[in-house]
Each structure stands twice: as structure tokens, then as C-alpha cells.
Amino acid sequence: MIRALHRWPGLLALVLVTVLALSGAALSVFPMAERLAASQAVAGQSVADLAVRVAATHPGLEEIRRAPSGTITAWWFDGGTPGSAVIDPATGADVGSADPNPLERWLTNLHRSLFLDDAGRLVMAAGAAAMLVLALSGAALVARRTGGWRHWFARLRGPLTGRLHVELARVAVLGLSLSAATALWMTASTFDLLPDGAQRLADPAAVSGQMAFPLERMAALRDVPVHTFRKLSFPYAGDAQDVFTLSTDAGTGLIDQGTGELLSWSDLTPWQQLSETIYMLHTGQGAAVLGLILGLIALSVPVMGATGALIWAAGRRGRPRLRDNAPAGRAQNVILVGSEGGSTWGFAATLAHALKDGGQTVHVAPMSGFDPAHHPLAERVLILTATYGEGDAPASAKGFLDRLDRLPKAPTAALAVLGFGDRSFPAFCAFAAEVEQAARAKGWATLLPMDTVDRQSPQDFARWGRALGEALGMPLALDHQPARPDAHSLRLISRRDYGAEVQAPTAILRFALPKVSLWARLTGQGFARFQAGDLLGILPEGSALPRFYSLASGSDDGFVEIVVKKHTGGLCSGQMLALEPGEAVQAFLRRNPGFHAGQGRAPLILIGAGTGIGPLAGIIRANARRRPVHLVFGMRHPDSDFLYGDDLAAWQAEGRLTRLSTAISRGARPHYVQDALRAEAPLVAQAIRQGARIMVCGGRDMAQGVARALEDILAPMGLTSAMLKSGGRYIEDVY
Ligand SMILES: Cc1cc2nc3c(=O)[nH]c(=O)nc-3n(C[C@H](O)[C@H](O)[C@H](O)COP(=O)(O)O)c2cc1C
């Protein structure tokens, strides 16, 4: 809801809000320029003194005004000709033209009304309203992204466009809300929608009827210092009944021209003071520095507009085009999708198609926007969701469980959950299982028990389709062929071979960084930005299914590196190990934020065996800030598979690696990483006390052995691995 509130006004009002912001930013310069240029009155100068000086140079004086910048302007009638000038208060002499700056006037007309009078004013007011909605909904989104209002300035992650958008937003949102809200107030005031709140000045009961009392002796003017003065209107020449009208910061009064006495006075009402403050906050007139700050802030609007549009476009690209997606309010079937990499959307589209062919109405949407009130006619809800990390929700399902939890009662439409996962992960389809469990706990009636699809298997999907068809009493043939991800050609630059002697051929393969489009760079997609621990999906020849390898380099390294071990009968690993420099593979990038080293100075304990060294080596290579890193590495024999052996020595000498412990599993006394870890228990415990993050990469058996050793090390400290995991301080990349 908040996101929709942010997205649509943003896209619709992009041009209008940009014009408002840029013209506002340009206008913000004028109050400061005027203030710097204005001849200021000397301290203690009175309005009587000023009036005497100006009247001496301009006998037919009609009015003197002081702008909030301090600029004094006078208007007079000289021999029937009107005149005006900016005045030096010290001498009363003319120092410049009183005509407004033409550029300022042009900008003001553009900013207020697009040169279109009332219609233009209303359009610009709509722009200001859009800006206010954007600023407020944006603030809520910033708080959501940073983990709450109290973490407003927390570090941001993710692609450059998204970070830039939020970085600017968190600085600008307050100023933009202020400018937009004050603009709306001023428009309402222009259209007389607000009371003016002024007190009526009492008509002077007794005017003396005399004229020409000397200005310098008028007490009502002598007591008013110039810096609080705003306007003095002179009586009409020859009219003995007319009076002086004086306005100051405190109010307005009438002065007898024959006696110099104050005839009546009216204080500024609190309402008038509020209106003036709002005017000042919007225009910077009287608060030039604040005006400049607000102007600078307004300059962020076009950048946020452009980055916001890019974010929106990138989000749309992640989903397939769903033709004939029925509106939520009219759909019998609601398909909710939990996807990170996009493939589950393809399955959802196939399912939607098949249901529509069977005469059903179908609405497909991300799980994150789940709200049963949006689909009152739904007869069934079909959830298709992937799982990431250790049973975590994929991107388009974030927040689903909270939304379900907050429902006062279970939805009436029956539910079927289909999990998409990979059996090689320990938490196979764990998020789908959690959804199913939460639904049952809520009392949500199910149409089918939960089922799973392993590695995007078309057969698994078709089987579930048949079961769904039976439950619906209609034949449902789901024939889905997963689309190949957009892949790049990666050319091998070099390879380093290991492990032949221990019957485990393994290679460190280094590829040239592929060309990255400007679009990818701006949106942080693909190979534009990645780091060690992210995944490289390789599409082997003869298979549509990608195989994933942990990256042993980051984009800053300028190359793409992975470590591959040959598996007996393995299609992909066989092709990879046969690759010669100059040859290429088809590959794409998949982010894996669950296995990143993170910023900060806390120590890292990196534990890996065999090819598991890959992402850990990449992390050490990237450790330019010399964060303490302890690597525990298991190999079969140092003469055959000491992967990155020379690099580790060099990185240790450079301070990128603080300590290296190795475990050798072949030989008289087999030694595994968990043994090395136990041998280093005091050091490991000390690092954990200092807030260390533990990262484990390698085979499942090794990870289990490491987990047991760590439990033993943690227990005396009153800690458990679950506690560290929940704080993101114990992360695994296990295969
Ligand atoms: C980084 C990463 C982590 C994953 N973690 C799990 C997991 O813990 N359990 C699981 O069953 N599948 C896991 N998978 C497999 C995905 O859930 C599966 O490939 C799914 O079909 C992807 O759907 P999507 O492309 O719509 O995101 C993981 C995949 C990746 C790339």
C-alpha cells in the first residue's frame, strides 16, 4: 500500500514535481542575493529618521517599505509622475531600481502557475500535493528499509540506484515535506480557502484636521526602529482628514498627520503570525539561509525522480508480462508468487494460462502485497514460492507472514501451497513449509496439502497440476519449460589446476569481466556489481538448468573467478574442467546477500574445505581495510590441493589475512577443519567475544562437523550457534 502510494504519484507527477523543484531551487537564491545587496539600516535608526531622509529627497512621498531582506523601497509622486527607487536608509538617496528582477518574476510565474493563472495554480498545487504524498510515503519506506525510524541513517546495501534514491531521501524528506505543505497552505490562502485572520483597525474617532506636523517629532515613528518596520503610507496630499498608516512586525496603526499621535493600533493576530511564518518558510523571505537549504534540498528531486523511475522499471523487468491478468476484485483464482530470481513467475504464468483455458478468472500478484480484502470473490488462493538462504522468504514474498499473522481471521478462499526449491539445500522448500504451517495455525482451509518442485522440474510441476485439476474437477495440464536466464558469454583467461594426485581434479577458473551496459551499471544489475559469495549461474551445453558456483572475486577485482571440482558424471563440472583459455561459457549472475562478509571492523572467522575456499579467498583478497581475518582451511594434501596456497601467503604478508590454520585429511594422522577449529578454540572464542562473524563454505558433512565443534566452543560463553545465526553472525554456504 505504502509502496503504491509512493510509486504512482511519483511516476505521474515526475515532470511536474521536477519543474516545481527546479524553479523553487532557482528562486531560493534571490532572498540571499537581495539580503547581501541590501543597504542595511544602522542599528538604532528610527522610522522617523528614515522618513525624514527619504522625504527630503522625494517631497511627494507616498509610501516607504522595508522587505524582509532589509531592502528599503520608496514610492512617490513628482509633478504628477509616479516614481520609485531602492533607497539607502543612511542617506535617503536612491541606490537602484525598484522594479523586480525580470528573471525572478519569470521564475515565480512558472513556479506558481506555469504562466497559466488560476488553472496553472491548481496544477502546481496538485504537484505540491504529490510531492507531500511522495515525501511522507517515502519516509515510511526509508524507515522500513533501514529497519525502523531509530535506524534512519543505517548503512544501505544493494544496487547504486536504490542506494542513491534512499540516501537522498533520508536527507531531503523533511525539507521537501515542509516546502510542499507550505505551498499547499499558500495556495489555499490565495484561493481564499483560509480566513485572513486580520483584526479590523478601529476607525479613528477624532482626527485633528491639521496637517504638516514635523515627521522627526512624531513619537509614533520615533519609537519604532527600522529593523521592525514594514510599511509607512503617507496621507493623501492636501487631505486633512487622511492619516499615516504604519505597519511593523507587531501590528498596524494609524497616526494623525497634524499631531503625530497614534489614533488606533491593532496587533498582529496569532493566525496572521502563523501565515507569515509559513510564507517565510516557503519563500525564504526573511530566512534566506533556510531558503537556500530548502533550495539545495529541492535539487535532489530530479535525481530521486530519475532513480525512482529506474527502480520501478528494473522491478517490472523482473516479472514476465502477464497478459489478461484479471483485476484482483473479480478473480476466482488468486496466484501469489514468492520469487527472487524470477523463474517462479514463469511457472505462475503457465498455471494462470491453464486455468484461464479452463474458463476461470485469474489474478497473479506478488506475495508481499497479500491482502484478502483485495479479492473478495476469490474461491482459492494458490501460493507458488521459492526458498532462499536457510529457509528465508524470497524478495517478492517479504512481509507475507506478518500480513497473514495480522489478519483477524483466516481468508475464506481455500489454499494450496507449492514450494520451489533445490533438494541440495538443507532447508528444502522451508519457506513454503513455513507458509503452509502458518496458514494451518491460522485455521486457513486447504485445497491440497503442500507439494514441492525440485530444481524447477517440469515433471514435478505437471504432477502438482494434475492433483490441483482433480481437486477443482477440471483437467489441468501444466506444461512448463523454464525460460533460460539472460546469460552472458564469459571468456576464460586463465586456469590453475590442482588435485589430480588425490583423484579430485579441481581448477580455479578466471574469466574476463563481460561488457556491462550503462543500464545494468545504473541499476546495479548483472555483472555491474557483485562480490565474493554471490553466485555465478552456468548454463552447461545440453541443459536448460543452470548450475550455481560461489564467486571467488568481486566486480572491483576486474575478473570473474570460481573454483570447480570435477564430479564423476557431472555434466557442468566436466565441461568446465575441459575449458581452455580463450574458450567461453554462458553464465549469469545471481546475488546471494546471505553469504556476504559485510562491512564493519569485527573479525571474520572463515572456515572452508576443498572448493569451499573460493568465496573465502575472494573475501580475503577484498580485505583492503585489514579487518582481522582467521581462515581455517581443510585440504587433502598440501602438495596437491592447497588451493590459493601462494595467494594466501602473499595476503598474509600484506595483512589481508591475519591467521591461517590448515587441516590435512590425507596422511598418517587425518585432520579435518573441525579438528583445526577445536585446536584454535581459545583464539576462536576470543574473536567471537569481539563480535566476529563466522562464515562456513563447503560440503554438508564438513559443515555439520564444524557446527558441532562450534557448539562446544560457544557453550562455555553461554552462547549457541542458533543465537549467532539469528544475529547474522554465523552464515553458511553449503552444498
Ligand atoms: C542463493 C540461493 C539460495 C537458495 N536456498 C534454498 C534453500 O534454502 N532451500 C531450497 O529449497 N532452495 C533454495 N534455493 C533454490 C531456489 O529456491 C530455487 O532455485 C527456486 O526455484 C528459485 O526460484 P526463483 O527463481 O523464482 O527465485 C536457493 C537458491 C539460491 C540461488
Tab-separated table of N, CA and C in Angstrom, residues 483-583:
chain	number	residue	atom	x	y	z
A	483	ALA	N	12.254	-20.775	-18.653
A	483	ALA	CA	12.988	-19.930	-19.610
A	483	ALA	C	14.447	-19.877	-19.201
A	484	ARG	N	15.313	-19.846	-20.193
A	484	ARG	CA	16.746	-19.712	-19.863
A	484	ARG	C	16.995	-18.284	-19.380
A	485	PRO	N	17.719	-18.132	-18.271
A	485	PRO	CA	18.023	-16.763	-17.825
A	485	PRO	C	18.862	-16.046	-18.885
A	486	ASP	N	18.821	-14.689	-18.865
A	486	ASP	CA	19.656	-13.898	-19.779
A	486	ASP	C	21.118	-14.138	-19.439
A	487	ALA	N	21.815	-14.834	-20.316
A	487	ALA	CA	23.201	-15.179	-19.969
A	487	ALA	C	24.191	-14.369	-20.798
A	488	HIS	N	25.400	-14.231	-20.247
A	488	HIS	CA	26.494	-13.557	-20.959
A	488	HIS	C	27.534	-14.606	-21.324
A	489	SER	N	28.312	-14.291	-22.337
A	489	SER	CA	29.399	-15.184	-22.695
A	489	SER	C	30.622	-14.803	-21.865
A	490	LEU	N	31.127	-15.739	-21.060
A	490	LEU	CA	32.314	-15.447	-20.235
A	490	LEU	C	33.517	-16.177	-20.826
A	491	ARG	N	34.572	-15.403	-21.113
A	491	ARG	CA	35.769	-15.996	-21.737
A	491	ARG	C	36.815	-16.314	-20.676
A	492	LEU	N	37.307	-17.548	-20.730
A	492	LEU	CA	38.316	-17.964	-19.732
A	492	LEU	C	39.639	-17.258	-20.009
A	493	ILE	N	40.222	-16.650	-18.960
A	493	ILE	CA	41.531	-16.003	-19.150
A	493	ILE	C	42.628	-16.947	-18.691
A	494	SER	N	42.407	-17.603	-17.563
A	494	SER	CA	43.469	-18.484	-17.050
A	494	SER	C	42.853	-19.561	-16.165
A	495	ARG	N	43.594	-20.638	-15.989
A	495	ARG	CA	43.133	-21.667	-15.050
A	495	ARG	C	44.332	-22.182	-14.265
A	496	ARG	N	44.060	-22.532	-13.017
A	496	ARG	CA	45.118	-23.129	-12.187
A	496	ARG	C	44.592	-24.478	-11.745
A	497	ASP	N	45.348	-25.537	-12.009
A	497	ASP	CA	44.845	-26.894	-11.748
A	497	ASP	C	45.431	-27.495	-10.482
A	498	TYR	N	44.613	-28.232	-9.789
A	498	TYR	CA	45.011	-28.880	-8.530
A	498	TYR	C	44.375	-30.266	-8.480
A	499	GLY	N	44.783	-31.027	-7.503
A	499	GLY	CA	44.041	-32.208	-7.057
A	499	GLY	C	44.166	-33.465	-7.880
A	500	ALA	N	44.915	-33.441	-9.001
A	500	ALA	CA	44.978	-34.639	-9.825
A	500	ALA	C	45.530	-35.820	-9.020
A	501	GLU	N	46.548	-35.536	-8.165
A	501	GLU	CA	47.208	-36.608	-7.416
A	501	GLU	C	46.289	-37.258	-6.398
A	502	VAL	N	45.279	-36.527	-5.956
A	502	VAL	CA	44.382	-37.098	-4.930
A	502	VAL	C	43.016	-37.437	-5.549
A	503	GLN	N	43.023	-37.663	-6.817
A	503	GLN	CA	41.820	-38.086	-7.560
A	503	GLN	C	40.658	-37.099	-7.385
A	504	ALA	N	41.008	-35.818	-7.290
A	504	ALA	CA	39.937	-34.815	-7.175
A	504	ALA	C	40.303	-33.616	-8.042
A	505	PRO	N	40.272	-33.810	-9.380
A	505	PRO	CA	40.661	-32.683	-10.259
A	505	PRO	C	39.838	-31.436	-9.952
A	506	THR	N	40.535	-30.366	-9.670
A	506	THR	CA	39.892	-29.103	-9.269
A	506	THR	C	40.618	-27.969	-9.980
A	507	ALA	N	39.899	-26.934	-10.364
A	507	ALA	CA	40.569	-25.801	-11.031
A	507	ALA	C	40.014	-24.478	-10.537
A	508	ILE	N	40.938	-23.499	-10.440
A	508	ILE	CA	40.498	-22.116	-10.209
A	508	ILE	C	40.377	-21.498	-11.593
A	509	LEU	N	39.150	-21.148	-11.978
A	509	LEU	CA	38.924	-20.633	-13.332
A	509	LEU	C	38.687	-19.126	-13.256
A	510	ARG	N	39.476	-18.412	-14.034
A	510	ARG	CA	39.328	-16.945	-14.036
A	510	ARG	C	38.832	-16.496	-15.413
A	511	PHE	N	37.701	-15.778	-15.410
A	511	PHE	CA	37.100	-15.300	-16.659
A	511	PHE	C	37.234	-13.784	-16.749
A	512	ALA	N	37.255	-13.299	-17.999
A	512	ALA	CA	37.258	-11.833	-18.193
A	512	ALA	C	35.880	-11.300	-17.822
A	513	LEU	N	35.876	-10.099	-17.246
A	513	LEU	CA	34.598	-9.458	-16.893
A	513	LEU	C	33.857	-9.107	-18.194
A	514	PRO	N	32.608	-9.537	-18.344
A	514	PRO	CA	31.929	-9.199	-19.608
A	514	PRO	C	31.585	-7.719	-19.657
A	515	LYS	N	31.297	-7.230	-20.871
A	515	LYS	CA	30.914	-5.818	-21.036
A	515	LYS	C	29.593	-5.575	-20.310
A	516	VAL	N	29.529	-4.454	-19.603
A	516	VAL	CA	28.326	-4.158	-18.823
A	516	VAL	C	27.654	-2.933	-19.423
A	517	SER	N	26.356	-3.035	-19.712
A	517	SER	CA	25.657	-1.898	-20.320
A	517	SER	C	25.487	-0.776	-19.298
A	518	LEU	N	25.232	0.424	-19.805
A	518	LEU	CA	25.032	1.572	-18.902
A	518	LEU	C	23.818	1.326	-18.018
A	519	TRP	N	22.787	0.731	-18.617
A	519	TRP	CA	21.565	0.437	-17.866
A	519	TRP	C	21.887	-0.487	-16.674
A	520	ALA	N	22.655	-1.555	-16.963
A	520	ALA	CA	22.999	-2.510	-15.903
A	520	ALA	C	23.807	-1.808	-14.819
A	521	ARG	N	24.683	-0.889	-15.259
A	521	ARG	CA	25.516	-0.181	-14.290
A	521	ARG	C	24.651	0.701	-13.388
A	522	LEU	N	23.702	1.397	-14.010
A	522	LEU	CA	22.835	2.294	-13.229
A	522	LEU	C	21.953	1.527	-12.267
A	523	THR	N	21.473	0.367	-12.715
A	523	THR	CA	20.544	-0.377	-11.857
A	523	THR	C	21.270	-1.431	-11.024
A	524	GLY	N	22.595	-1.521	-11.186
A	524	GLY	CA	23.371	-2.469	-10.384
A	524	GLY	C	23.050	-3.906	-10.736
A	525	GLN	N	22.595	-4.136	-11.969
A	525	GLN	CA	22.211	-5.493	-12.342
A	525	GLN	C	23.379	-6.261	-12.934
A	526	GLY	N	23.190	-7.565	-13.008
A	526	GLY	CA	24.131	-8.431	-13.707
A	526	GLY	C	25.549	-8.279	-13.179
A	527	PHE	N	26.498	-8.203	-14.122
A	527	PHE	CA	27.899	-8.176	-13.710
A	527	PHE	C	28.381	-6.775	-13.329
A	528	ALA	N	27.446	-5.803	-13.220
A	528	ALA	CA	27.859	-4.443	-12.874
A	528	ALA	C	28.438	-4.392	-11.465
A	529	ARG	N	27.832	-5.136	-10.559
A	529	ARG	CA	28.278	-5.048	-9.162
A	529	ARG	C	28.041	-6.386	-8.507
A	530	PHE	N	29.117	-7.021	-8.096
A	530	PHE	CA	28.956	-8.283	-7.369
A	530	PHE	C	30.112	-8.418	-6.406
A	531	GLN	N	29.980	-9.327	-5.478
A	531	GLN	CA	31.085	-9.539	-4.544
A	531	GLN	C	31.248	-11.018	-4.249
A	532	ALA	N	32.402	-11.344	-3.673
A	532	ALA	CA	32.674	-12.737	-3.341
A	532	ALA	C	31.530	-13.266	-2.490
A	533	GLY	N	31.067	-14.464	-2.798
A	533	GLY	CA	29.928	-15.035	-2.072
A	533	GLY	C	28.658	-14.984	-2.903
A	534	ASP	N	28.594	-14.059	-3.891
A	534	ASP	CA	27.476	-14.090	-4.830
A	534	ASP	C	27.640	-15.337	-5.699
A	535	LEU	N	26.630	-15.582	-6.542
A	535	LEU	CA	26.657	-16.846	-7.282
A	535	LEU	C	26.783	-16.614	-8.780
A	536	LEU	N	27.537	-17.517	-9.421
A	536	LEU	CA	27.612	-17.495	-10.872
A	536	LEU	C	26.791	-18.678	-11.369
A	537	GLY	N	25.748	-18.389	-12.148
A	537	GLY	CA	24.952	-19.473	-12.737
A	537	GLY	C	25.558	-19.823	-14.083
A	538	ILE	N	25.913	-21.096	-14.261
A	538	ILE	CA	26.499	-21.520	-15.544
A	538	ILE	C	25.471	-22.392	-16.264
A	539	LEU	N	25.266	-22.128	-17.537
A	539	LEU	CA	24.336	-22.944	-18.325
A	539	LEU	C	25.171	-23.920	-19.147
A	540	PRO	N	25.259	-25.167	-18.711
A	540	PRO	CA	26.086	-26.104	-19.477
A	540	PRO	C	25.420	-26.426	-20.814
A	541	GLU	N	26.248	-26.801	-21.762
A	541	GLU	CA	25.657	-27.167	-23.063
A	541	GLU	C	24.827	-28.424	-22.878
A	542	GLY	N	23.635	-28.418	-23.465
A	542	GLY	CA	22.789	-29.611	-23.404
A	542	GLY	C	21.854	-29.618	-22.219
A	543	SER	N	21.785	-28.505	-21.477
A	543	SER	CA	20.848	-28.456	-20.346
A	543	SER	C	20.332	-27.033	-20.177
A	544	ALA	N	19.038	-26.930	-19.864
A	544	ALA	CA	18.472	-25.586	-19.658
A	544	ALA	C	18.632	-25.169	-18.204
A	545	LEU	N	19.018	-26.140	-17.359
A	545	LEU	CA	19.077	-25.833	-15.921
A	545	LEU	C	20.448	-25.310	-15.523
A	546	PRO	N	20.487	-24.138	-14.889
A	546	PRO	CA	21.808	-23.615	-14.502
A	546	PRO	C	22.391	-24.358	-13.301
A	547	ARG	N	23.716	-24.356	-13.235
A	547	ARG	CA	24.411	-24.842	-12.023
A	547	ARG	C	25.048	-23.613	-11.390
A	548	PHE	N	24.981	-23.555	-10.060
A	548	PHE	CA	25.483	-22.347	-9.379
A	548	PHE	C	26.832	-22.594	-8.702
A	549	TYR	N	27.731	-21.626	-8.856
A	549	TYR	CA	29.040	-21.670	-8.187
A	549	TYR	C	29.241	-20.383	-7.409
A	550	SER	N	29.823	-20.503	-6.204
A	550	SER	CA	30.083	-19.300	-5.401
A	550	SER	C	31.227	-18.518	-6.025
A	551	LEU	N	31.065	-17.221	-6.117
A	551	LEU	CA	32.102	-16.404	-6.740
A	551	LEU	C	33.288	-16.179	-5.801
A	552	ALA	N	34.490	-16.310	-6.384
A	552	ALA	CA	35.710	-16.097	-5.615
A	552	ALA	C	36.315	-14.736	-5.934
A	553	SER	N	35.512	-13.842	-6.503
A	553	SER	CA	36.003	-12.490	-6.792
A	553	SER	C	34.834	-11.530	-6.742
A	554	GLY	N	35.162	-10.239	-6.709
A	554	GLY	CA	34.131	-9.205	-6.749
A	554	GLY	C	34.340	-8.351	-7.983
A	555	SER	N	33.356	-7.505	-8.310
A	555	SER	CA	33.496	-6.705	-9.527
A	555	SER	C	34.716	-5.791	-9.462
A	556	ASP	N	35.103	-5.364	-8.231
A	556	ASP	CA	36.277	-4.488	-8.106
A	556	ASP	C	37.561	-5.191	-8.541
A	557	ASP	N	37.576	-6.524	-8.481
A	557	ASP	CA	38.782	-7.259	-8.894
A	557	ASP	C	38.983	-7.193	-10.402
A	558	GLY	N	37.900	-6.944	-11.134
A	558	GLY	CA	38.020	-6.833	-12.583
A	558	GLY	C	38.002	-8.172	-13.301
A	559	PHE	N	37.677	-9.246	-12.614
A	559	PHE	CA	37.537	-10.556	-13.280
A	559	PHE	C	36.506	-11.377	-12.507
A	560	VAL	N	36.090	-12.468	-13.137
A	560	VAL	CA	35.094	-13.349	-12.527
A	560	VAL	C	35.796	-14.674	-12.243
A	561	GLU	N	35.818	-15.077	-10.966
A	561	GLU	CA	36.589	-16.286	-10.643
A	561	GLU	C	35.739	-17.280	-9.862
A	562	ILE	N	35.870	-18.548	-10.217
A	562	ILE	CA	35.191	-19.602	-9.449
A	562	ILE	C	36.140	-20.783	-9.270
A	563	VAL	N	35.803	-21.666	-8.335
A	563	VAL	CA	36.589	-22.875	-8.122
A	563	VAL	C	35.665	-24.061	-8.424
A	564	VAL	N	36.119	-24.925	-9.323
A	564	VAL	CA	35.258	-26.040	-9.747
A	564	VAL	C	35.986	-27.366	-9.539
A	565	LYS	N	35.255	-28.305	-8.939
A	565	LYS	CA	35.823	-29.659	-8.798
A	565	LYS	C	35.053	-30.596	-9.715
A	566	LYS	N	35.779	-31.530	-10.328
A	566	LYS	CA	35.101	-32.439	-11.269
A	566	LYS	C	34.329	-33.497	-10.492
A	567	HIS	N	33.043	-33.599	-10.832
A	567	HIS	CA	32.217	-34.644	-10.219
A	567	HIS	C	32.079	-35.766	-11.226
A	568	THR	N	32.156	-36.984	-10.732
A	568	THR	CA	32.029	-38.105	-11.647
A	568	THR	C	30.652	-38.035	-12.330
A	569	GLY	N	30.677	-38.012	-13.631
A	569	GLY	CA	29.421	-37.960	-14.396
A	569	GLY	C	28.781	-36.583	-14.413
A	570	GLY	N	29.423	-35.592	-13.776
A	570	GLY	CA	28.845	-34.239	-13.698
A	570	GLY	C	28.917	-33.539	-15.058
A	571	LEU	N	27.756	-33.132	-15.586
A	571	LEU	CA	27.727	-32.513	-16.921
A	571	LEU	C	28.467	-31.175	-16.917
A	572	CYS	N	28.094	-30.322	-15.943
A	572	CYS	CA	28.644	-28.965	-15.934
A	572	CYS	C	30.113	-28.973	-15.527
A	573	SER	N	30.434	-29.692	-14.428
A	573	SER	CA	31.831	-29.655	-13.954
A	573	SER	C	32.751	-30.271	-15.002
A	574	GLY	N	32.266	-31.285	-15.732
A	574	GLY	CA	33.064	-31.892	-16.795
A	574	GLY	C	33.381	-30.867	-17.872
A	575	GLN	N	32.365	-30.124	-18.292
A	575	GLN	CA	32.586	-29.114	-19.337
A	575	GLN	C	33.505	-28.003	-18.843
A	576	MET	N	33.342	-27.639	-17.579
A	576	MET	CA	34.145	-26.529	-17.044
A	576	MET	C	35.620	-26.924	-16.965
A	577	LEU	N	35.875	-28.156	-16.539
A	577	LEU	CA	37.277	-28.547	-16.378
A	577	LEU	C	37.946	-28.838	-17.724
A	578	ALA	N	37.129	-28.950	-18.773
A	578	ALA	CA	37.720	-29.151	-20.108
A	578	ALA	C	37.981	-27.819	-20.803
A	579	LEU	N	37.599	-26.743	-20.138
A	579	LEU	CA	37.684	-25.412	-20.763
A	579	LEU	C	39.140	-24.922	-20.860
A	580	GLU	N	39.499	-24.406	-22.030
A	580	GLU	CA	40.861	-23.867	-22.217
A	580	GLU	C	40.777	-22.346	-22.305
A	581	PRO	N	41.856	-21.639	-21.905
A	581	PRO	CA	41.835	-20.184	-22.021
A	581	PRO	C	41.449	-19.753	-23.439
A	582	GLY	N	40.605	-18.742	-23.521
A	582	GLY	CA	40.117	-18.264	-24.811
A	582	GLY	C	38.725	-18.804	-25.105
A	583	GLU	N	38.377	-19.951	-24.491
A	583	GLU	CA	37.045	-20.510	-24.716
A	583	GLU	C	36.043	-19.859	-23.766
